[in-house]
CSV table of C-alpha atoms and ligand atoms in Angstrom, one decimal:
chain,number,residue,atom,x,y,z
X,781,UNK,CA,-31.1,-3.0,22.1
X,782,UNK,CA,-27.6,-4.4,22.7
X,783,UNK,CA,-24.8,-3.0,20.6
X,784,UNK,CA,-23.1,-5.3,18.0
X,785,UNK,CA,-19.8,-6.9,19.3
X,786,UNK,CA,-16.9,-5.4,17.4
X,787,UNK,CA,-13.3,-6.7,17.6
X,788,UNK,CA,-10.7,-4.1,16.5
X,789,UNK,CA,-7.6,-6.2,15.8
X,790,UNK,CA,-5.0,-3.4,16.2
X,791,UNK,CA,-4.9,-0.2,18.2
X,792,UNK,CA,-6.5,2.8,16.5
X,793,UNK,CA,-6.0,6.5,17.1
X,794,UNK,CA,-7.7,7.4,20.4
X,795,UNK,CA,-10.5,9.6,18.8
X,796,UNK,CA,-11.6,6.7,16.6
X,797,UNK,CA,-11.5,4.1,19.4
X,798,UNK,CA,-13.7,6.4,21.5
X,799,UNK,CA,-16.2,6.8,18.7
X,800,UNK,CA,-16.3,3.0,18.1
X,801,UNK,CA,-17.1,2.5,21.8
X,802,UNK,CA,-20.2,4.8,21.5
X,803,UNK,CA,-21.7,2.6,18.8
X,804,UNK,CA,-20.4,-0.9,19.4
X,805,UNK,CA,-19.5,-3.3,22.2
X,806,UNK,CA,-15.8,-3.0,21.4
X,807,UNK,CA,-13.0,-5.3,22.2
X,808,UNK,CA,-9.5,-3.8,21.7
X,809,UNK,CA,-6.3,-5.7,21.2
X,810,UNK,CA,-4.5,-4.1,24.1
X,811,UNK,CA,-1.1,-5.8,23.3
X,812,UNK,CA,-1.4,-4.5,19.7
X,813,UNK,CA,0.3,-7.6,18.3
X,814,UNK,CA,-1.1,-9.3,15.1
X,815,UNK,CA,-3.7,-12.0,15.6
X,816,UNK,CA,-2.6,-15.5,14.5
X,817,UNK,CA,-4.9,-17.8,12.5
X,818,UNK,CA,-6.3,-19.5,15.6
X,819,UNK,CA,-7.1,-16.1,17.2
X,820,UNK,CA,-8.9,-15.1,14.0
X,821,UNK,CA,-10.9,-18.3,13.8
X,822,UNK,CA,-12.0,-17.8,17.4
X,823,UNK,CA,-12.9,-14.1,16.6
X,824,UNK,CA,-15.0,-15.2,13.6
X,825,UNK,CA,-17.1,-17.3,16.1
X,826,UNK,CA,-17.2,-14.7,18.9
X,827,UNK,CA,-18.0,-11.3,17.4
X,828,UNK,CA,-20.7,-9.7,15.2
X,829,UNK,CA,-18.1,-7.6,13.4
X,830,UNK,CA,-14.3,-7.6,13.0
X,831,UNK,CA,-12.2,-4.7,11.8
X,832,UNK,CA,-9.0,-6.3,10.6
X,833,UNK,CA,-5.9,-4.7,9.0
X,834,UNK,CA,-3.2,-5.7,6.5
X,835,UNK,CA,-1.4,-7.6,9.3
X,836,UNK,CA,-4.2,-10.1,9.9
X,837,UNK,CA,-4.3,-13.5,8.4
X,838,UNK,CA,-7.7,-14.0,6.7
X,839,UNK,CA,-6.8,-16.7,4.1
X,840,UNK,CA,-9.0,-19.6,3.1
X,841,UNK,CA,-7.8,-21.6,6.1
X,842,UNK,CA,-8.7,-18.9,8.6
X,843,UNK,CA,-12.3,-19.1,7.3
X,844,UNK,CA,-12.5,-22.9,7.9
X,845,UNK,CA,-14.8,-22.4,10.9
X,846,UNK,CA,-18.1,-23.6,12.0
X,847,UNK,CA,-20.8,-21.5,13.7
X,848,UNK,CA,-19.5,-18.2,12.5
X,849,UNK,CA,-21.1,-15.2,14.2
X,850,UNK,CA,-19.2,-12.5,12.3
X,851,UNK,CA,-21.3,-10.8,9.7
X,852,UNK,CA,-19.0,-8.0,8.5
X,853,UNK,CA,-15.2,-7.5,8.1
X,854,UNK,CA,-14.9,-3.7,8.0
X,855,UNK,CA,-11.3,-3.6,7.0
X,856,UNK,CA,-9.1,-0.7,8.2
X,857,UNK,CA,-7.3,0.0,5.0
X,858,UNK,CA,-7.9,0.2,1.3
X,859,UNK,CA,-6.1,-3.0,0.3
X,860,UNK,CA,-7.8,-6.3,1.0
X,861,UNK,CA,-5.6,-8.9,-0.6
X,862,UNK,CA,-5.1,-10.4,2.9
X,863,UNK,CA,-8.8,-11.4,2.9
X,864,UNK,CA,-9.9,-14.4,1.0
X,865,UNK,CA,-13.0,-12.9,-0.6
X,866,UNK,CA,-14.5,-16.1,-1.9
X,867,UNK,CA,-14.4,-17.7,1.6
X,868,UNK,CA,-15.9,-14.6,3.2
X,869,UNK,CA,-18.7,-14.6,0.5
X,870,UNK,CA,-19.3,-18.3,1.0
X,871,UNK,CA,-19.9,-17.6,4.7
X,872,UNK,CA,-22.1,-14.6,3.9
X,873,UNK,CA,-19.7,-12.2,5.5
X,874,UNK,CA,-19.7,-8.7,4.1
X,875,UNK,CA,-16.3,-7.1,3.5
X,876,UNK,CA,-15.7,-3.3,3.3
X,877,UNK,CA,-12.5,-1.2,2.9
X,878,UNK,CA,-11.5,2.4,3.3
X,879,UNK,CA,-10.7,4.0,-0.1
X,880,UNK,CA,-10.3,7.8,-0.8
X,881,UNK,CA,-9.1,8.9,2.6
X,882,UNK,CA,-5.6,7.6,2.2
X,883,UNK,CA,-4.9,8.4,-1.5
X,884,UNK,CA,-3.1,11.7,-0.9
X,885,UNK,CA,-0.9,10.5,1.9
X,886,UNK,CA,0.0,7.3,0.0
X,887,UNK,CA,0.9,9.3,-3.1
X,888,UNK,CA,3.0,11.6,-0.8
X,889,UNK,CA,5.0,8.6,0.4
X,890,UNK,CA,5.5,7.5,-3.2
X,891,UNK,CA,6.8,11.0,-4.0
X,892,UNK,CA,9.1,10.8,-0.9
X,893,UNK,CA,10.5,7.5,-2.1
X,894,UNK,CA,10.9,8.7,-5.6
X,895,UNK,CA,12.8,11.8,-4.6
X,896,UNK,CA,14.9,10.0,-2.0
X,897,UNK,CA,15.8,7.2,-4.4
X,898,UNK,CA,16.5,9.5,-7.4
X,899,UNK,CA,18.5,12.0,-5.3
X,900,UNK,CA,20.3,9.4,-3.1
X,901,UNK,CA,18.9,10.8,0.1
X,902,UNK,CA,19.2,7.6,2.1
X,903,UNK,CA,22.8,7.1,1.1
X,904,UNK,CA,23.6,10.7,1.8
X,905,UNK,CA,22.1,10.6,5.3
X,906,UNK,CA,23.9,7.3,6.1
X,907,UNK,CA,27.2,8.9,4.9
X,908,UNK,CA,26.7,11.9,7.1
X,909,UNK,CA,25.6,10.0,10.2
X,910,UNK,CA,28.6,7.7,9.8
X,911,UNK,CA,30.8,10.9,9.8
X,912,UNK,CA,32.1,10.0,6.4
X,913,UNK,CA,31.2,13.2,4.6
X,914,UNK,CA,34.3,15.2,3.7
X,915,UNK,CA,32.6,18.2,2.2
X,916,UNK,CA,31.0,19.5,-1.0
X,917,UNK,CA,32.5,18.6,-4.4
X,918,UNK,CA,31.2,18.7,-7.9
X,919,UNK,CA,31.2,15.0,-8.3
X,920,UNK,CA,29.8,14.0,-5.0
X,921,UNK,CA,26.8,11.6,-4.8
X,922,UNK,CA,25.3,12.5,-8.2
X,923,UNK,CA,21.7,11.5,-8.5
X,924,UNK,CA,19.0,11.5,-11.2
X,925,UNK,CA,17.0,14.6,-12.1
X,926,UNK,CA,13.2,14.1,-11.5
X,927,UNK,CA,11.6,17.2,-13.0
X,928,UNK,CA,10.5,16.8,-16.6
X,929,UNK,CA,11.2,13.0,-16.7
X,930,UNK,CA,8.8,10.2,-17.7
X,931,UNK,CA,6.8,8.4,-15.0
X,932,UNK,CA,5.1,5.1,-15.7
X,933,UNK,CA,2.2,4.4,-13.3
X,934,UNK,CA,1.0,0.8,-12.9
X,935,UNK,CA,-2.6,0.8,-11.6
X,936,UNK,CA,-4.6,3.9,-12.2
X,937,UNK,CA,-7.1,4.0,-9.4
X,938,UNK,CA,-7.4,6.9,-6.9
X,939,UNK,CA,-3.8,6.6,-5.6
X,940,UNK,CA,-2.3,6.3,-9.1
X,941,UNK,CA,-4.2,9.4,-10.1
X,942,UNK,CA,-3.0,11.3,-7.0
X,943,UNK,CA,0.5,10.4,-8.0
X,944,UNK,CA,-0.1,11.5,-11.6
X,945,UNK,CA,-1.4,14.8,-10.4
X,946,UNK,CA,1.7,15.5,-8.2
X,947,UNK,CA,4.2,14.4,-10.9
X,948,UNK,CA,2.5,16.0,-13.9
X,949,UNK,CA,1.4,19.3,-12.4
X,950,UNK,CA,4.2,19.6,-9.7
X,951,UNK,CA,7.2,18.2,-11.5
X,952,UNK,CA,6.3,18.6,-15.2
X,953,UNK,CA,6.6,14.9,-15.7
X,954,UNK,CA,5.2,13.0,-18.7
X,955,UNK,CA,2.7,10.3,-17.5
X,956,UNK,CA,2.4,6.9,-19.0
X,957,UNK,CA,0.1,4.2,-17.6
X,958,UNK,CA,-0.4,0.5,-17.5
X,959,UNK,CA,-3.9,-0.6,-16.3
X,960,UNK,CA,-5.8,-3.8,-17.1
X,961,UNK,CA,-9.0,-1.8,-17.7
X,962,UNK,CA,-9.3,1.0,-20.3
X,963,UNK,CA,-8.7,4.4,-18.7
X,964,UNK,CA,-11.2,7.0,-20.0
X,965,UNK,CA,-10.1,9.5,-22.6
X,966,UNK,CA,-11.1,12.3,-20.2
X,967,UNK,CA,-8.8,11.0,-17.5
X,968,UNK,CA,-5.9,10.5,-19.8
X,969,UNK,CA,-6.4,14.0,-21.2
X,970,UNK,CA,-6.3,15.5,-17.7
X,971,UNK,CA,-2.7,14.3,-17.2
X,972,UNK,CA,-1.8,14.3,-20.9
X,973,UNK,CA,-1.2,10.6,-20.3
X,974,UNK,CA,-0.8,7.7,-22.6
X,975,UNK,CA,-2.0,4.2,-21.8
X,976,UNK,CA,0.3,1.2,-22.6
X,977,UNK,CA,-0.9,-2.4,-23.1
X,978,UNK,CA,2.0,-4.1,-21.5
X,979,UNK,CA,4.2,-3.7,-18.4
X,980,UNK,CA,7.3,-4.5,-20.6
X,981,UNK,CA,6.5,-1.6,-23.0
X,982,UNK,CA,6.0,0.8,-20.0
X,983,UNK,CA,9.2,-0.3,-18.4
X,984,UNK,CA,11.2,0.3,-21.6
X,985,UNK,CA,9.8,3.9,-21.9
X,986,UNK,CA,9.9,5.2,-18.3
X,987,UNK,CA,12.5,6.8,-16.2
X,988,UNK,CA,10.4,6.1,-13.1
X,989,UNK,CA,7.8,3.5,-12.4
X,990,UNK,CA,5.4,3.8,-9.5
X,991,UNK,CA,3.2,0.8,-8.5
X,992,UNK,CA,-0.4,1.5,-7.5
X,993,UNK,CA,-2.2,-1.7,-8.3
X,994,UNK,CA,-3.7,-4.2,-5.9
X,995,UNK,CA,-1.7,-7.1,-4.5
X,996,UNK,CA,-2.8,-10.7,-4.3
X,997,UNK,CA,-2.2,-13.7,-6.5
X,998,UNK,CA,-3.2,-12.0,-9.8
X,999,UNK,CA,-0.5,-9.3,-9.4
X,1000,UNK,CA,2.2,-11.5,-7.7
X,1001,UNK,CA,5.6,-10.7,-9.2
X,1002,UNK,CA,4.1,-8.4,-11.8
X,1003,UNK,CA,7.6,-6.9,-11.8
X,1004,UNK,CA,10.0,-9.7,-12.4
X,1005,UNK,CA,13.4,-10.5,-13.9
X,1006,UNK,CA,12.1,-10.8,-17.4
X,1007,UNK,CA,10.4,-7.4,-17.5
X,1008,UNK,CA,13.1,-5.7,-15.5
X,1009,UNK,CA,15.5,-6.8,-18.3
X,1010,UNK,CA,13.4,-4.5,-20.6
X,1011,UNK,CA,13.9,-1.4,-18.3
X,1012,UNK,CA,16.1,1.5,-19.0
X,1013,UNK,CA,19.3,1.5,-16.9
X,1014,UNK,CA,18.1,4.9,-15.5
X,1015,UNK,CA,14.9,3.4,-14.1
X,1016,UNK,CA,13.9,4.1,-10.5
X,1017,UNK,CA,11.2,1.7,-9.3
X,1018,UNK,CA,8.8,2.7,-6.5
X,1019,UNK,CA,6.5,0.3,-4.7
X,1020,UNK,CA,3.8,1.6,-2.2
X,1021,UNK,CA,1.2,-1.0,-3.3
X,1022,UNK,CA,1.9,-4.5,-1.9
X,1023,UNK,CA,5.2,-6.3,-1.5
X,1024,UNK,CA,4.2,-9.4,-3.5
X,1025,UNK,CA,3.8,-7.2,-6.7
X,1026,UNK,CA,7.6,-7.2,-7.0
X,1027,UNK,CA,9.9,-10.2,-7.2
X,1028,UNK,CA,12.4,-9.0,-4.6
X,1029,UNK,CA,15.2,-11.3,-5.5
X,1030,UNK,CA,14.9,-10.1,-9.2
X,1031,UNK,CA,14.9,-6.5,-7.9
X,1032,UNK,CA,18.0,-7.0,-5.7
X,1033,UNK,CA,19.7,-8.6,-8.7
X,1034,UNK,CA,18.7,-5.7,-11.0
X,1035,UNK,CA,20.0,-3.1,-8.6
X,1036,UNK,CA,23.2,-5.0,-7.9
X,1037,UNK,CA,24.0,-5.5,-11.6
X,1038,UNK,CA,22.9,-1.9,-12.5
X,1039,UNK,CA,20.1,-3.2,-14.8
X,1040,UNK,CA,18.1,-0.4,-13.1
X,1041,UNK,CA,19.4,2.6,-11.2
X,1042,UNK,CA,17.5,2.6,-7.9
X,1043,UNK,CA,14.4,1.7,-6.1
X,1044,UNK,CA,12.2,2.8,-3.2
X,1045,UNK,CA,10.0,0.3,-1.3
X,1046,UNK,CA,7.3,1.0,1.4
X,1047,UNK,CA,5.9,-2.5,1.3
X,1048,UNK,CA,7.6,-6.0,1.4
X,1049,UNK,CA,6.6,-9.5,0.6
X,1050,UNK,CA,6.1,-11.2,4.0
X,1051,UNK,CA,6.5,-8.0,5.9
X,1052,UNK,CA,7.7,-7.1,8.5
X,1053,UNK,CA,10.4,-9.7,7.6
X,1054,UNK,CA,12.6,-8.2,5.0
X,1055,UNK,CA,14.3,-10.4,2.5
X,1056,UNK,CA,18.0,-10.2,3.4
X,1057,UNK,CA,18.9,-9.7,-0.3
X,1058,UNK,CA,17.4,-6.2,-0.1
X,1059,UNK,CA,19.4,-5.2,3.0
X,1060,UNK,CA,22.7,-4.8,1.3
X,1061,UNK,CA,21.5,-2.7,-1.7
X,1062,UNK,CA,22.9,0.9,-1.3
X,1063,UNK,CA,20.7,2.2,-4.2
X,1064,UNK,CA,17.5,1.1,-2.4
X,1065,UNK,CA,15.5,3.3,0.0
X,1066,UNK,CA,13.2,1.3,2.4
X,1067,UNK,CA,10.4,2.6,4.6
X,1068,UNK,CA,8.3,0.6,7.1
X,1069,UNK,CA,4.8,0.7,5.3
X,1070,UNK,CA,4.2,4.4,6.1
X,1071,UNK,CA,1.9,5.1,3.2
X,1072,UNK,CA,-1.1,6.1,5.2
X,1073,UNK,CA,0.7,7.0,8.4
X,1074,UNK,CA,-0.4,10.5,9.2
X,1075,UNK,CA,-2.7,11.4,12.1
X,1076,UNK,CA,-5.4,12.8,9.8
X,1077,UNK,CA,-5.4,9.8,7.5
X,1078,UNK,CA,-5.3,7.1,10.2
X,1079,UNK,CA,-8.2,8.8,11.9
X,1080,UNK,CA,-10.2,9.1,8.7
X,1081,UNK,CA,-9.5,5.4,7.9
X,1082,UNK,CA,-11.0,4.4,11.3
X,1083,UNK,CA,-14.0,6.7,10.9
X,1084,UNK,CA,-14.6,5.3,7.5
X,1085,UNK,CA,-14.4,1.7,8.7
X,1086,UNK,CA,-16.9,2.6,11.5
X,1087,UNK,CA,-19.3,4.2,9.0
X,1088,UNK,CA,-19.3,1.1,6.9
X,1089,UNK,CA,-20.0,-1.0,10.0
X,1090,UNK,CA,-22.7,1.2,11.3
X,1091,UNK,CA,-24.5,1.3,7.9
X,1092,UNK,CA,-24.3,-2.5,7.8
X,1093,UNK,CA,-26.0,-2.9,11.2
X,1094,UNK,CA,-28.7,-0.4,10.2
X,1095,UNK,CA,-29.6,-2.7,7.3
X,1096,UNK,CA,-28.1,-0.4,4.7
X,1097,UNK,CA,-25.5,-1.2,2.0
X,1098,UNK,CA,-22.1,0.1,3.3
X,1099,UNK,CA,-20.6,2.8,1.1
X,1100,UNK,CA,-17.4,0.8,0.6
X,1101,UNK,CA,-18.8,-2.7,0.2
X,1102,UNK,CA,-16.3,-5.0,-1.6
X,1103,UNK,CA,-18.4,-8.2,-1.3
D,304,DGY,C1,-3.9,0.1,3.0
D,304,DGY,O1,-4.8,0.8,3.3
D,304,DGY,O2,-4.1,-0.8,2.2
D,304,DGY,C2,-2.5,0.3,3.6
D,304,DGY,O3,-1.5,-0.3,2.9
D,304,DGY,C3,-2.6,-0.2,5.0
D,304,DGY,O4,-3.1,-1.5,5.0
């Protein structure tokens, strides 16, 4: 029996590409540049399966194709707000993602940003490399203490919980949560956490906010000028979720006018383009979407995407079926 034709839209770690080739008739994107909408339309008509990533355009327009051959989009990544699910469903295309395997590393990057932003690590490194450091002094580059402070977590799925675990047990932080669904009493008790019913209330009671909710239209600009105005001036905002969750113009303004203290971003609206208003904020740390970027995790993401795809072609329900 011939193997299903699988398009892997970006290069994967070698071990996972090799495994993919054992089970599928694989096409790799040798140039490793994102596919455009026409490439994607063509792929939907030419392959049995596609493994896309966050850099692919799978909006409603991309699905306006006739004679679709693709039966599954086994996304390489946990977030799938780049995929228009109603269109996929309408065409009978199964969509899967890769949860669990990247929770620890994404929470680690949120911690990295939180500590860097609070302790002004980006500024410090820039000063030193620019040969502007003139030595230790009691008033030099004073940051914010992290240990024992209050962390507000927005979105309390696996990554939000991994963040709570690090901050509560490692840094003795008080945990407060905003989540649209009710978090179980057992889970709240584990982190001695309190659930809030509005983002505004959470912002007004937190020293740090870390975003762990999905992106997409429903959470677009969840953090905006109006709720940033409710924040404490000490607030440090961390985003490792999706760029569109934060109104970046409002954030730049809040940083510039000291409405909040600092921010750390790993994701950007329209990335890899960075809104120029962010570039000049000294109290902002920026990383190039590194949340899941460790060898172990990037391999596990690939293996998980392949498991979902293999299960599908065996006639089983993939473990991580989204639709
Ligand atoms: C994810 O898995 O969603 C990461 O952000 C990479 O897409």
